[in-house]
Structures are given as C-alpha cells and as structure tokens.
Tab-separated table of N, CA and C in Angstrom:
chain	number	residue	atom	x	y	z
A	1	MET	N	-5.192	-62.684	198.176
A	1	MET	CA	-6.214	-63.495	197.782
A	1	MET	C	-6.954	-62.304	196.460
A	2	ASN	N	-7.475	-63.378	195.640
A	2	ASN	CA	-8.152	-62.828	194.452
A	2	ASN	C	-9.798	-62.934	194.736
A	3	TRP	N	-10.522	-62.360	193.947
A	3	TRP	CA	-11.720	-62.465	194.181
A	3	TRP	C	-12.208	-62.689	192.474
A	4	ALA	N	-13.159	-63.381	192.260
A	4	ALA	CA	-13.905	-63.368	190.825
A	4	ALA	C	-15.123	-62.704	190.622
A	5	ASN	N	-16.160	-62.464	191.442
A	5	ASN	CA	-17.246	-61.792	191.477
A	5	ASN	C	-17.818	-61.376	192.726
A	6	ILE	N	-18.514	-60.537	192.877
A	6	ILE	CA	-19.181	-60.242	193.943
A	6	ILE	C	-20.903	-60.260	193.282
A	7	LYS	N	-21.649	-60.918	194.174
A	7	LYS	CA	-23.276	-60.418	193.628
A	7	LYS	C	-23.948	-59.726	194.462
A	8	LYS	N	-24.777	-58.783	194.320
A	8	LYS	CA	-24.732	-58.358	195.378
A	8	LYS	C	-26.567	-58.246	195.631
A	9	PHE	N	-27.072	-59.094	194.765
A	9	PHE	CA	-28.257	-59.692	194.946
A	9	PHE	C	-28.647	-61.088	194.184
A	10	ASP	N	-27.901	-61.874	195.087
A	10	ASP	CA	-27.811	-63.225	194.919
A	10	ASP	C	-29.232	-63.847	195.540
A	11	ILE	N	-29.968	-64.964	194.586
A	11	ILE	CA	-30.906	-65.587	195.411
A	11	ILE	C	-30.817	-67.204	195.228
A	12	ALA	N	-29.671	-67.473	194.853
A	12	ALA	CA	-29.674	-68.905	194.480
A	12	ALA	C	-28.478	-69.733	195.485
A	13	ASP	N	-27.827	-69.074	196.179
A	13	ASP	CA	-26.655	-69.267	196.917
A	13	ASP	C	-27.140	-69.351	198.293
A	14	GLY	N	-28.267	-69.801	198.968
A	14	GLY	CA	-28.620	-69.326	200.149
A	14	GLY	C	-29.868	-68.838	200.419
A	15	GLU	N	-30.366	-68.825	201.709
A	15	GLU	CA	-31.643	-67.943	201.928
A	15	GLU	C	-32.076	-66.926	201.694
A	16	GLY	N	-33.094	-66.253	200.960
A	16	GLY	CA	-33.216	-64.937	201.014
A	16	GLY	C	-32.249	-64.315	199.770
A	17	VAL	N	-32.453	-62.798	199.710
A	17	VAL	CA	-32.005	-62.253	198.924
A	17	VAL	C	-30.463	-62.109	199.894
A	18	ARG	N	-29.263	-62.114	198.778
A	18	ARG	CA	-27.830	-62.266	199.849
A	18	ARG	C	-26.769	-61.462	199.004
A	19	VAL	N	-25.652	-61.358	199.525
A	19	VAL	CA	-24.027	-60.584	198.953
A	19	VAL	C	-23.556	-61.788	198.925
A	20	SER	N	-23.047	-62.312	197.312
A	20	SER	CA	-22.169	-63.470	197.281
A	20	SER	C	-21.143	-63.096	197.004
A	21	LEU	N	-19.711	-63.656	197.462
A	21	LEU	CA	-18.453	-63.240	197.504
A	21	LEU	C	-17.761	-64.545	196.817
A	22	PHE	N	-17.606	-64.439	195.243
A	22	PHE	CA	-16.716	-65.677	194.816
A	22	PHE	C	-15.089	-65.699	195.128
A	23	VAL	N	-14.929	-66.189	195.567
A	23	VAL	CA	-13.089	-65.984	195.625
A	23	VAL	C	-12.722	-66.812	194.558
A	24	SER	N	-11.132	-66.653	194.408
A	24	SER	CA	-10.637	-67.304	193.236
A	24	SER	C	-9.400	-68.225	194.023
A	25	GLY	N	-9.200	-69.358	193.247
A	25	GLY	CA	-8.422	-70.517	193.969
A	25	GLY	C	-9.295	-71.742	194.369
A	26	CYS	N	-8.845	-72.853	193.653
A	26	CYS	CA	-9.331	-73.962	194.282
A	26	CYS	C	-8.676	-75.264	193.321
A	27	THR	N	-8.474	-75.975	194.416
A	27	THR	CA	-7.702	-77.264	193.887
A	27	THR	C	-8.350	-78.466	193.587
A	28	HIS	N	-9.709	-78.323	194.224
A	28	HIS	CA	-10.465	-79.473	193.904
A	28	HIS	C	-10.744	-79.958	192.329
A	29	HIS	N	-10.793	-79.007	191.370
A	29	HIS	CA	-11.107	-79.263	190.001
A	29	HIS	C	-12.289	-80.266	189.528
A	30	CYS	N	-13.451	-80.237	190.002
A	30	CYS	CA	-14.528	-80.866	190.220
A	30	CYS	C	-14.838	-81.025	188.705
A	31	LYS	N	-15.184	-82.144	188.179
A	31	LYS	CA	-15.546	-82.262	186.676
A	31	LYS	C	-16.965	-81.918	186.678
A	32	GLY	N	-17.013	-80.890	185.575
A	32	GLY	CA	-18.211	-80.447	185.564
A	32	GLY	C	-18.585	-78.991	186.176
A	33	CYS	N	-17.710	-78.480	187.164
A	33	CYS	CA	-17.930	-77.408	187.959
A	33	CYS	C	-18.446	-76.025	186.838
A	34	PHE	N	-19.337	-75.543	187.739
A	34	PHE	CA	-20.095	-74.411	187.184
A	34	PHE	C	-18.951	-73.487	187.013
A	35	ASN	N	-18.180	-73.418	187.503
A	35	ASN	CA	-17.152	-71.866	187.725
A	35	ASN	C	-15.723	-72.153	187.804
A	36	ALA	N	-15.483	-73.115	186.973
A	36	ALA	CA	-13.945	-73.512	186.599
A	36	ALA	C	-12.926	-72.388	186.517
A	37	GLU	N	-13.303	-71.205	186.107
A	37	GLU	CA	-12.540	-70.064	185.661
A	37	GLU	C	-11.803	-69.966	187.125
A	38	THR	N	-12.569	-70.190	187.993
A	38	THR	CA	-11.882	-69.581	189.388
A	38	THR	C	-10.930	-70.604	190.351
A	39	TRP	N	-11.072	-71.641	189.307
A	39	TRP	CA	-9.695	-72.715	190.030
A	39	TRP	C	-8.336	-72.020	190.011
A	40	SER	N	-8.137	-71.083	189.236
A	40	SER	CA	-6.486	-70.176	189.215
A	40	SER	C	-6.715	-69.465	190.600
A	41	PHE	N	-5.662	-69.154	191.285
A	41	PHE	CA	-5.608	-68.361	192.404
A	41	PHE	C	-5.354	-66.967	191.825
A	42	GLU	N	-5.080	-66.741	190.709
A	42	GLU	CA	-4.479	-65.823	189.946
A	42	GLU	C	-5.563	-64.981	189.248
A	43	PHE	N	-7.122	-65.615	189.125
A	43	PHE	CA	-8.262	-64.842	188.535
A	43	PHE	C	-8.615	-63.862	189.012
A	44	GLY	N	-9.313	-63.031	188.486
A	44	GLY	CA	-10.142	-61.957	188.973
A	44	GLY	C	-9.397	-60.935	189.570
A	45	GLN	N	-9.586	-59.985	190.527
A	45	GLN	CA	-9.145	-58.903	191.021
A	45	GLN	C	-8.548	-59.365	192.510
A	46	LYS	N	-7.309	-58.502	192.752
A	46	LYS	CA	-6.971	-58.383	194.235
A	46	LYS	C	-8.202	-58.127	195.227
A	47	TYR	N	-8.379	-58.729	196.353
A	47	TYR	CA	-9.100	-58.418	197.439
A	47	TYR	C	-8.068	-57.420	198.524
A	48	THR	N	-9.251	-56.275	198.420
A	48	THR	CA	-8.590	-55.113	199.187
A	48	THR	C	-9.516	-54.701	200.303
A	49	LYS	N	-9.138	-53.591	201.015
A	49	LYS	CA	-9.916	-53.212	202.046
A	49	LYS	C	-11.180	-52.458	201.259
A	50	GLU	N	-10.887	-52.029	200.233
A	50	GLU	CA	-12.071	-51.340	199.471
A	50	GLU	C	-13.076	-52.300	198.831
A	51	THR	N	-12.421	-53.427	198.609
A	51	THR	CA	-13.396	-54.552	198.418
A	51	THR	C	-14.281	-55.149	199.494
A	52	GLU	N	-13.461	-55.168	200.652
A	52	GLU	CA	-14.340	-55.575	201.872
A	52	GLU	C	-15.369	-54.470	202.299
A	53	ASP	N	-15.135	-53.249	202.109
A	53	ASP	CA	-15.857	-52.214	202.417
A	53	ASP	C	-17.103	-52.044	201.634
A	54	GLU	N	-16.955	-52.711	200.196
A	54	GLU	CA	-18.180	-52.732	199.098
A	54	GLU	C	-19.035	-53.841	199.512
A	55	ILE	N	-18.327	-54.718	200.042
A	55	ILE	CA	-19.301	-56.124	200.618
A	55	ILE	C	-19.733	-55.617	201.664
A	56	ILE	N	-19.458	-55.027	202.778
A	56	ILE	CA	-20.040	-54.483	203.956
A	56	ILE	C	-21.348	-53.732	203.770
A	57	GLU	N	-21.113	-52.408	202.912
A	57	GLU	CA	-22.025	-51.801	202.253
A	57	GLU	C	-23.298	-52.311	201.723
A	58	ALA	N	-23.025	-53.351	200.811
A	58	ALA	CA	-24.053	-54.120	200.070
A	58	ALA	C	-24.734	-54.890	201.013
A	59	LEU	N	-24.158	-55.226	202.205
A	59	LEU	CA	-24.967	-56.145	203.186
A	59	LEU	C	-26.138	-55.298	203.937
A	60	LYS	N	-25.538	-54.000	204.124
A	60	LYS	CA	-26.220	-53.163	204.901
A	60	LYS	C	-27.878	-53.275	204.735
A	61	PRO	N	-28.682	-52.889	203.399
A	61	PRO	CA	-30.181	-52.731	203.614
A	61	PRO	C	-30.596	-54.026	204.133
A	62	SER	N	-31.903	-53.721	204.798
A	62	SER	CA	-32.402	-54.668	205.651
A	62	SER	C	-33.145	-55.941	204.872
A	63	TYR	N	-33.218	-55.812	203.587
A	63	TYR	CA	-33.697	-56.783	202.590
A	63	TYR	C	-32.775	-58.087	202.414
A	64	ILE	N	-31.606	-57.531	202.731
A	64	ILE	CA	-30.430	-58.630	202.488
A	64	ILE	C	-30.343	-59.551	203.673
A	65	ALA	N	-30.593	-60.532	203.472
A	65	ALA	CA	-30.523	-61.512	204.502
A	65	ALA	C	-28.852	-61.973	205.029
A	66	GLY	N	-28.042	-61.895	204.023
A	66	GLY	CA	-26.719	-62.249	204.600
A	66	GLY	C	-25.851	-62.563	203.460
A	67	LEU	N	-24.621	-62.912	203.849
A	67	LEU	CA	-23.596	-63.163	202.981
A	67	LEU	C	-23.002	-64.646	202.415
A	68	SER	N	-22.856	-65.122	201.668
A	68	SER	CA	-22.649	-66.286	201.093
A	68	SER	C	-21.014	-66.473	200.205
A	69	LEU	N	-20.238	-67.290	200.885
A	69	LEU	CA	-19.102	-67.249	200.466
A	69	LEU	C	-18.763	-68.595	199.300
A	70	LEU	N	-18.301	-68.360	198.358
A	70	LEU	CA	-18.279	-69.212	197.283
A	70	LEU	C	-16.690	-69.149	196.414
A	71	GLY	N	-16.826	-69.892	195.476
A	71	GLY	CA	-15.480	-69.758	194.617
A	71	GLY	C	-15.455	-70.636	193.283
A	72	GLY	N	-14.439	-70.872	193.061
A	72	GLY	CA	-13.441	-70.986	193.879
A	72	GLY	C	-13.355	-71.828	195.297
A	73	GLU	N	-12.329	-71.672	196.174
A	73	GLU	CA	-12.555	-72.566	197.477
A	73	GLU	C	-12.231	-71.705	198.298
A	74	PRO	N	-13.554	-71.123	199.137
A	74	PRO	CA	-13.178	-70.343	200.471
A	74	PRO	C	-12.094	-70.841	201.641
A	75	PHE	N	-12.167	-72.243	201.519
A	75	PHE	CA	-11.293	-72.987	202.599
A	75	PHE	C	-9.907	-73.270	202.068
A	76	GLU	N	-9.491	-72.987	200.883
A	76	GLU	CA	-8.067	-72.975	200.623
A	76	GLU	C	-7.425	-72.030	201.591
A	77	PRO	N	-6.322	-72.625	202.331
A	77	PRO	CA	-5.598	-71.952	203.178
A	77	PRO	C	-5.009	-70.622	202.931
A	78	SER	N	-4.566	-70.260	201.412
A	78	SER	CA	-4.318	-68.935	201.284
A	78	SER	C	-5.654	-67.973	201.365
A	79	ASN	N	-6.927	-68.103	201.364
A	79	ASN	CA	-8.271	-67.545	201.115
A	79	ASN	C	-8.524	-67.380	202.647
A	80	GLN	N	-8.161	-68.084	203.514
A	80	GLN	CA	-8.936	-68.234	204.979
A	80	GLN	C	-8.624	-66.932	205.603
A	81	GLU	N	-7.283	-66.573	205.586
A	81	GLU	CA	-7.016	-65.596	206.343
A	81	GLU	C	-7.730	-64.209	206.081
A	82	GLU	N	-8.095	-63.795	204.884
A	82	GLU	CA	-8.628	-62.635	204.642
A	82	GLU	C	-10.156	-62.723	204.780
A	83	LEU	N	-10.617	-64.030	204.624
A	83	LEU	CA	-11.891	-64.258	204.864
A	83	LEU	C	-12.330	-64.189	206.402
A	84	VAL	N	-11.420	-64.544	207.092
A	84	VAL	CA	-11.696	-64.648	208.766
A	84	VAL	C	-11.808	-63.010	208.929
A	85	LYS	N	-10.972	-62.247	208.461
A	85	LYS	CA	-11.143	-60.755	208.625
A	85	LYS	C	-12.310	-60.110	208.373
A	86	LEU	N	-12.806	-60.563	207.130
A	86	LEU	CA	-14.277	-60.176	206.485
A	86	LEU	C	-15.385	-60.895	207.543
A	87	LEU	N	-15.383	-62.064	207.835
A	87	LEU	CA	-16.383	-62.495	208.502
A	87	LEU	C	-16.285	-61.897	210.045
A	88	GLU	N	-15.516	-61.439	210.583
A	88	GLU	CA	-15.302	-60.836	211.796
A	88	GLU	C	-16.117	-59.456	211.801
A	89	ARG	N	-15.724	-58.864	210.568
A	89	ARG	CA	-16.384	-57.582	210.388
A	89	ARG	C	-17.577	-57.887	210.190
A	90	VAL	N	-18.183	-58.861	209.561
A	90	VAL	CA	-19.717	-58.991	209.281
A	90	VAL	C	-20.382	-58.930	210.807
A	91	ARG	N	-19.732	-60.007	211.466
A	91	ARG	CA	-20.303	-60.280	212.951
A	91	ARG	C	-20.215	-59.375	213.752
A	92	LYS	N	-19.382	-58.043	213.846
A	92	LYS	CA	-19.106	-57.224	214.599
A	92	LYS	C	-20.061	-56.299	214.297
A	93	GLU	N	-20.083	-55.787	213.043
A	93	GLU	CA	-20.952	-54.559	212.425
A	93	GLU	C	-22.429	-54.907	211.796
A	94	LEU	N	-22.586	-56.199	211.312
A	94	LEU	CA	-23.955	-56.783	210.830
A	94	LEU	C	-24.564	-57.934	211.458
A	95	PRO	N	-24.523	-58.060	213.001
A	95	PRO	CA	-24.754	-59.199	213.725
A	95	PRO	C	-25.843	-59.980	213.356
A	96	GLU	N	-26.904	-59.204	212.839
A	96	GLU	CA	-28.245	-59.878	212.335
A	96	GLU	C	-28.262	-60.810	210.733
A	97	LYS	N	-27.289	-60.460	210.198
A	97	LYS	CA	-26.916	-61.080	208.782
A	97	LYS	C	-26.449	-62.526	209.325
A	98	ASP	N	-26.856	-63.605	208.182
A	98	ASP	CA	-26.362	-64.886	208.246
A	98	ASP	C	-24.912	-64.982	207.447
A	99	ILE	N	-24.383	-65.788	207.748
A	99	ILE	CA	-23.178	-66.299	206.711
A	99	ILE	C	-23.506	-67.957	206.418
A	100	TRP	N	-23.065	-67.980	205.026
A	100	TRP	CA	-23.491	-69.336	204.238
A	100	TRP	C	-22.013	-69.319	203.787
A	101	CYS	N	-21.522	-70.625	203.724
A	101	CYS	CA	-20.287	-71.124	202.967
A	101	CYS	C	-20.088	-72.221	202.379
A	102	TYR	N	-19.893	-72.165	201.009
A	102	TYR	CA	-19.826	-73.626	200.078
A	102	TYR	C	-18.175	-73.974	200.019
A	103	THR	N	-18.137	-75.232	200.236
A	103	THR	CA	-16.947	-75.800	200.597
A	103	THR	C	-16.828	-77.125	199.545
A	104	GLY	N	-15.801	-77.507	198.861
A	104	GLY	CA	-15.852	-78.821	198.503
A	104	GLY	C	-15.156	-79.558	199.332
A	105	TYR	N	-14.608	-79.122	200.294
A	105	TYR	CA	-13.611	-79.988	201.598
A	105	TYR	C	-15.276	-80.623	202.572
A	106	THR	N	-14.857	-81.823	203.095
A	106	THR	CA	-15.850	-82.193	204.142
A	106	THR	C	-15.523	-81.699	205.449
A	107	LEU	N	-16.641	-81.486	206.246
A	107	LEU	CA	-16.259	-80.854	207.611
A	107	LEU	C	-15.516	-81.618	208.383
A	108	GLU	N	-16.026	-83.108	208.649
A	108	GLU	CA	-15.134	-84.206	209.396
A	108	GLU	C	-13.709	-84.477	209.118
A	109	THR	N	-13.557	-84.561	207.784
A	109	THR	CA	-12.189	-85.462	207.545
A	109	THR	C	-11.105	-84.303	206.884
A	110	ASP	N	-11.945	-83.109	206.616
A	110	ASP	CA	-10.835	-81.967	205.934
A	110	ASP	C	-10.827	-80.708	206.806
A	111	LEU	N	-12.007	-79.939	207.370
A	111	LEU	CA	-11.827	-79.118	208.246
A	111	LEU	C	-11.629	-79.078	209.588
A	112	ARG	N	-12.010	-79.944	210.104
A	112	ARG	CA	-12.014	-80.588	211.852
A	112	ARG	C	-10.950	-81.437	212.063
A	113	SER	N	-9.999	-82.230	210.920
A	113	SER	CA	-9.080	-83.153	211.261
A	113	SER	C	-7.713	-82.841	210.407
A	114	PRO	N	-6.824	-82.959	210.912
A	114	PRO	CA	-5.388	-82.692	209.989
A	114	PRO	C	-5.963	-82.914	208.184
A	115	SER	N	-5.561	-81.813	207.758
A	115	SER	CA	-5.486	-82.178	206.258
A	115	SER	C	-4.851	-80.722	205.608
A	116	ARG	N	-5.081	-80.813	204.315
A	116	ARG	CA	-3.963	-79.465	203.393
A	116	ARG	C	-5.098	-78.493	203.820
A	117	ALA	N	-6.092	-78.596	203.783
A	117	ALA	CA	-7.097	-77.466	204.187
A	117	ALA	C	-6.824	-76.851	205.608
A	118	ARG	N	-6.943	-77.413	206.457
A	118	ARG	CA	-7.065	-77.071	207.784
A	118	ARG	C	-5.662	-76.296	208.281
A	119	CYS	N	-5.632	-74.739	208.781
A	119	CYS	CA	-4.734	-74.003	208.981
A	119	CYS	C	-4.974	-73.427	210.220
A	120	GLU	N	-3.908	-72.126	210.731
A	120	GLU	CA	-4.385	-71.561	211.895
A	120	GLU	C	-5.625	-70.952	211.758
A	121	HIS	N	-6.240	-70.594	210.802
A	121	HIS	CA	-7.572	-69.647	210.669
A	121	HIS	C	-8.725	-70.260	210.440
A	122	THR	N	-8.671	-71.988	210.360
A	122	THR	CA	-10.025	-72.856	209.803
A	122	THR	C	-11.075	-72.904	211.216
A	123	ASP	N	-10.454	-72.800	212.498
A	123	ASP	CA	-11.434	-73.185	213.509
A	123	ASP	C	-12.191	-71.612	213.644
A	124	LYS	N	-11.636	-70.425	213.572
A	124	LYS	CA	-12.022	-69.321	213.372
A	124	LYS	C	-13.212	-68.927	212.710
A	125	MET	N	-13.079	-69.400	211.252
A	125	MET	CA	-13.841	-69.122	210.269
A	125	MET	C	-15.140	-70.004	210.700
A	126	LEU	N	-14.801	-71.071	211.080
A	126	LEU	CA	-16.035	-72.140	211.227
A	126	LEU	C	-17.032	-71.621	212.282
A	127	SER	N	-16.193	-70.783	213.151
A	127	SER	CA	-17.277	-70.711	214.232
A	127	SER	C	-18.142	-69.439	213.958
A	128	MET	N	-17.750	-68.927	212.817
A	128	MET	CA	-18.577	-67.470	212.366
A	128	MET	C	-19.295	-67.823	211.263
A	129	ILE	N	-19.521	-69.213	210.559
A	129	ILE	CA	-20.394	-69.642	209.558
A	129	ILE	C	-21.745	-70.206	210.296
A	130	ASP	N	-22.689	-69.710	209.917
A	130	ASP	CA	-24.269	-70.146	209.906
A	130	ASP	C	-24.278	-71.844	209.236
A	131	ILE	N	-24.341	-71.643	208.125
A	131	ILE	CA	-24.617	-72.916	207.109
A	131	ILE	C	-23.408	-73.284	206.231
A	132	LEU	N	-22.977	-74.464	206.533
A	132	LEU	CA	-21.821	-74.807	205.594
A	132	LEU	C	-22.395	-75.713	204.529
A	133	VAL	N	-22.189	-75.636	203.532
A	133	VAL	CA	-22.368	-76.391	202.202
A	133	VAL	C	-20.831	-77.364	201.974
A	134	ASP	N	-20.855	-78.444	202.385
A	134	ASP	CA	-19.895	-79.004	201.794
A	134	ASP	C	-19.895	-80.185	201.276
A	135	GLY	N	-18.557	-80.551	200.845
A	135	GLY	CA	-18.524	-81.605	199.762
A	135	GLY	C	-18.266	-81.693	198.319
A	136	GLU	N	-17.361	-81.935	197.573
A	136	GLU	CA	-17.224	-81.705	196.345
A	136	GLU	C	-18.223	-81.816	195.334
A	137	PHE	N	-18.438	-81.210	194.478
A	137	PHE	CA	-19.560	-81.295	193.278
A	137	PHE	C	-18.951	-82.625	192.534
A	138	ILE	N	-20.148	-83.542	192.521
A	138	ILE	CA	-19.556	-84.954	191.660
A	138	ILE	C	-20.833	-84.663	190.655
A	139	GLU	N	-20.405	-84.734	189.624
A	139	GLU	CA	-21.002	-84.752	188.209
A	139	GLU	C	-22.080	-85.643	188.013
A	140	ASP	N	-21.635	-87.017	188.471
A	140	ASP	CA	-22.806	-88.297	188.466
A	140	ASP	C	-23.737	-88.215	189.343
A	141	LEU	N	-23.665	-87.112	190.568
A	141	LEU	CA	-24.781	-87.212	191.649
A	141	LEU	C	-25.107	-85.902	191.245
A	142	LYS	N	-25.187	-85.252	190.216
A	142	LYS	CA	-25.545	-83.806	189.750
A	142	LYS	C	-27.440	-84.146	189.912
A	143	ASP	N	-27.851	-83.111	190.928
A	143	ASP	CA	-29.489	-83.172	190.908
A	143	ASP	C	-29.976	-81.490	191.076
A	144	ILE	N	-30.522	-81.452	189.887
A	144	ILE	CA	-30.998	-79.987	189.905
A	144	ILE	C	-32.341	-79.682	191.110
A	145	THR	N	-32.842	-80.520	191.407
A	145	THR	CA	-33.998	-80.431	192.258
A	145	THR	C	-33.385	-80.306	193.870
A	146	LEU	N	-32.104	-80.230	194.004
A	146	LEU	CA	-31.669	-80.349	195.373
A	146	LEU	C	-31.612	-78.828	195.885
A	147	LEU	N	-32.153	-78.723	196.801
A	147	LEU	CA	-31.994	-77.085	197.581
A	147	LEU	C	-30.453	-76.488	197.676
A	148	PHE	N	-30.570	-75.553	197.112
A	148	PHE	CA	-28.782	-74.788	197.417
A	148	PHE	C	-27.665	-75.845	197.165
A	149	ARG	N	-27.532	-76.629	196.683
A	149	ARG	CA	-26.414	-77.510	195.912
A	149	ARG	C	-26.418	-78.202	194.885
A	150	GLY	N	-25.314	-78.620	194.372
A	150	GLY	CA	-25.343	-78.972	192.868
A	150	GLY	C	-25.499	-80.667	192.857
A	151	SER	N	-25.131	-81.491	193.725
A	151	SER	CA	-25.206	-82.824	193.776
A	151	SER	C	-25.390	-83.698	195.111
A	152	LYS	N	-25.985	-84.602	194.949
A	152	LYS	CA	-26.310	-85.420	195.965
A	152	LYS	C	-25.391	-85.748	197.362
A	153	ASN	N	-24.345	-85.902	197.136
A	153	ASN	CA	-23.194	-86.058	198.005
A	153	ASN	C	-23.280	-84.722	199.340
A	154	GLN	N	-23.639	-83.745	198.505
A	154	GLN	CA	-23.243	-82.611	199.383
A	154	GLN	C	-24.296	-82.308	200.496
A	155	ARG	N	-23.990	-81.542	201.723
A	155	ARG	CA	-24.649	-81.473	202.670
A	155	ARG	C	-24.972	-80.009	202.900
A	156	LEU	N	-26.055	-79.547	203.677
A	156	LEU	CA	-26.214	-78.383	203.887
A	156	LEU	C	-26.299	-78.875	205.722
A	157	ILE	N	-25.177	-77.755	206.294
A	157	ILE	CA	-24.927	-78.102	207.595
A	157	ILE	C	-25.332	-77.052	208.112
A	158	ASP	N	-26.226	-77.307	209.551
A	158	ASP	CA	-26.368	-76.171	210.565
A	158	ASP	C	-24.853	-76.138	211.298
A	159	LEU	N	-24.170	-75.366	210.969
A	159	LEU	CA	-22.920	-75.109	211.768
A	159	LEU	C	-22.588	-75.232	213.126
A	160	LYS	N	-23.601	-73.985	213.651
A	160	LYS	CA	-23.581	-73.891	215.215
A	160	LYS	C	-23.968	-74.697	216.265
A	161	PRO	N	-24.746	-75.565	215.926
A	161	PRO	CA	-25.389	-76.758	216.802
A	161	PRO	C	-24.603	-78.141	216.272
A	162	THR	N	-23.855	-78.170	215.172
A	162	THR	CA	-23.009	-79.103	214.979
A	162	THR	C	-21.706	-78.942	215.704
A	163	LEU	N	-21.044	-77.959	215.594
A	163	LEU	CA	-20.009	-77.476	216.259
A	163	LEU	C	-20.241	-77.515	217.882
A	164	GLU	N	-21.298	-77.268	218.521
A	164	GLU	CA	-21.836	-77.693	219.995
A	164	GLU	C	-21.911	-79.053	220.586
A	165	LYS	N	-22.461	-79.926	219.393
A	165	LYS	CA	-22.928	-81.367	219.785
A	165	LYS	C	-21.705	-82.093	219.606
A	166	GLY	N	-20.975	-81.802	218.405
A	166	GLY	CA	-19.756	-82.541	218.120
A	166	GLY	C	-20.286	-83.641	217.091
A	167	GLU	N	-21.272	-83.378	216.568
A	167	GLU	CA	-21.857	-84.182	215.333
A	167	GLU	C	-22.942	-83.438	214.553
A	168	VAL	N	-22.903	-83.998	213.223
A	168	VAL	CA	-23.288	-82.981	211.981
A	168	VAL	C	-24.784	-82.915	212.289
A	169	VAL	N	-25.328	-81.748	212.394
A	169	VAL	CA	-26.653	-81.291	212.429
A	169	VAL	C	-27.265	-80.533	210.945
A	170	LEU	N	-27.932	-81.478	210.249
A	170	LEU	CA	-28.326	-80.896	208.745
A	170	LEU	C	-29.277	-79.814	208.888
A	171	TYR	N	-29.264	-78.776	207.953
A	171	TYR	CA	-30.183	-77.548	208.044
A	171	TYR	C	-31.481	-78.208	207.465
A	172	LYS	N	-32.630	-77.639	208.088
A	172	LYS	CA	-33.714	-77.819	207.488
A	172	LYS	C	-34.418	-76.704	207.292
A	173	LYS	N	-34.966	-76.492	206.190
A	173	LYS	CA	-35.956	-75.320	205.979
A	173	LYS	C	-37.010	-75.263	206.221
C-alpha cells in the first residue's frame, strides 16, 4: 500500500483535531474529486512500519480526537490488509481515540454484501471504525454546507450501532 499524505492537525475530516491518513489507490474516479492524484495505486510513498509508528506517535497527544482514513480509497481490497493492522494497533494502544473512514463504497451494497470491495479484511475493518462516511462524491450533488462530506448522497454513519442493529444509524453531532 502507498500513502499520499499524513495530516497531523486536521480539523476538516471528522470531529476535533485529527490525524488523517490519505491512502493511494482508487477505482471510483469521481468527477470533481478533490484528490484525483491519489487514484493511482503507485502515487506517494510506500507504507511501512515507520509510517505506522509516525501515525501512532501523532495520535498520542490528548488534544488529538482520533484518526481519519481517506484517499484514494481505504476500502480498496489492496489497502485493507495494512489498514486493518493500523486500526488494530490504534484500538490496542490508544482505545480512547475514535476512528473515521471516508469511502466511495456504500455500506449495504459494497461493504456488507458481495462486491469487488469486500474481502477477508472488510468485516474486521468495519468493526474498528466509529464513523463511516460512505458513498461516491457526486459533483451534481455537491454542497459545501454539509458537515464532513462533499455531496448530498454521502452519509455519516454511526457504525457501531449500525452493525449491532443491522440497520443504518446516522451520526448526529
């Protein structure tokens, strides 16, 4: 897996001050994507143990609310294996931090049902995410007044109660 950027003081991609990891690789190719350079799986730098250590260190201060995963596409199958390891480490070492994930895939049709995105790591990854922002960016539905998302079709899903109930529970700030 490659990564494009690590923002250590991000306030745009989830609640509070966050550490955001932008992974490389995306097959959605949404028209008007703000981060089109990350579509290439070869873009950026190779993700290593040192990269993971840097993220963990950046998450440690008490003023950091948590980790956000973006891209590119975190749920591309080739990205999930490394991200599961990172999320396991965050949950073990920093259980007070929350985890947000942005994906162009939709929970019901792509991540919880057979699809090209679903692989042996998907359920484990979903189990460790607090808030899932799902759905492709649709330029015709762009709305800059929306909280933590770019287009009206995208949802802020409170993932733990959603997985427990078996129906989507939207996040309410």
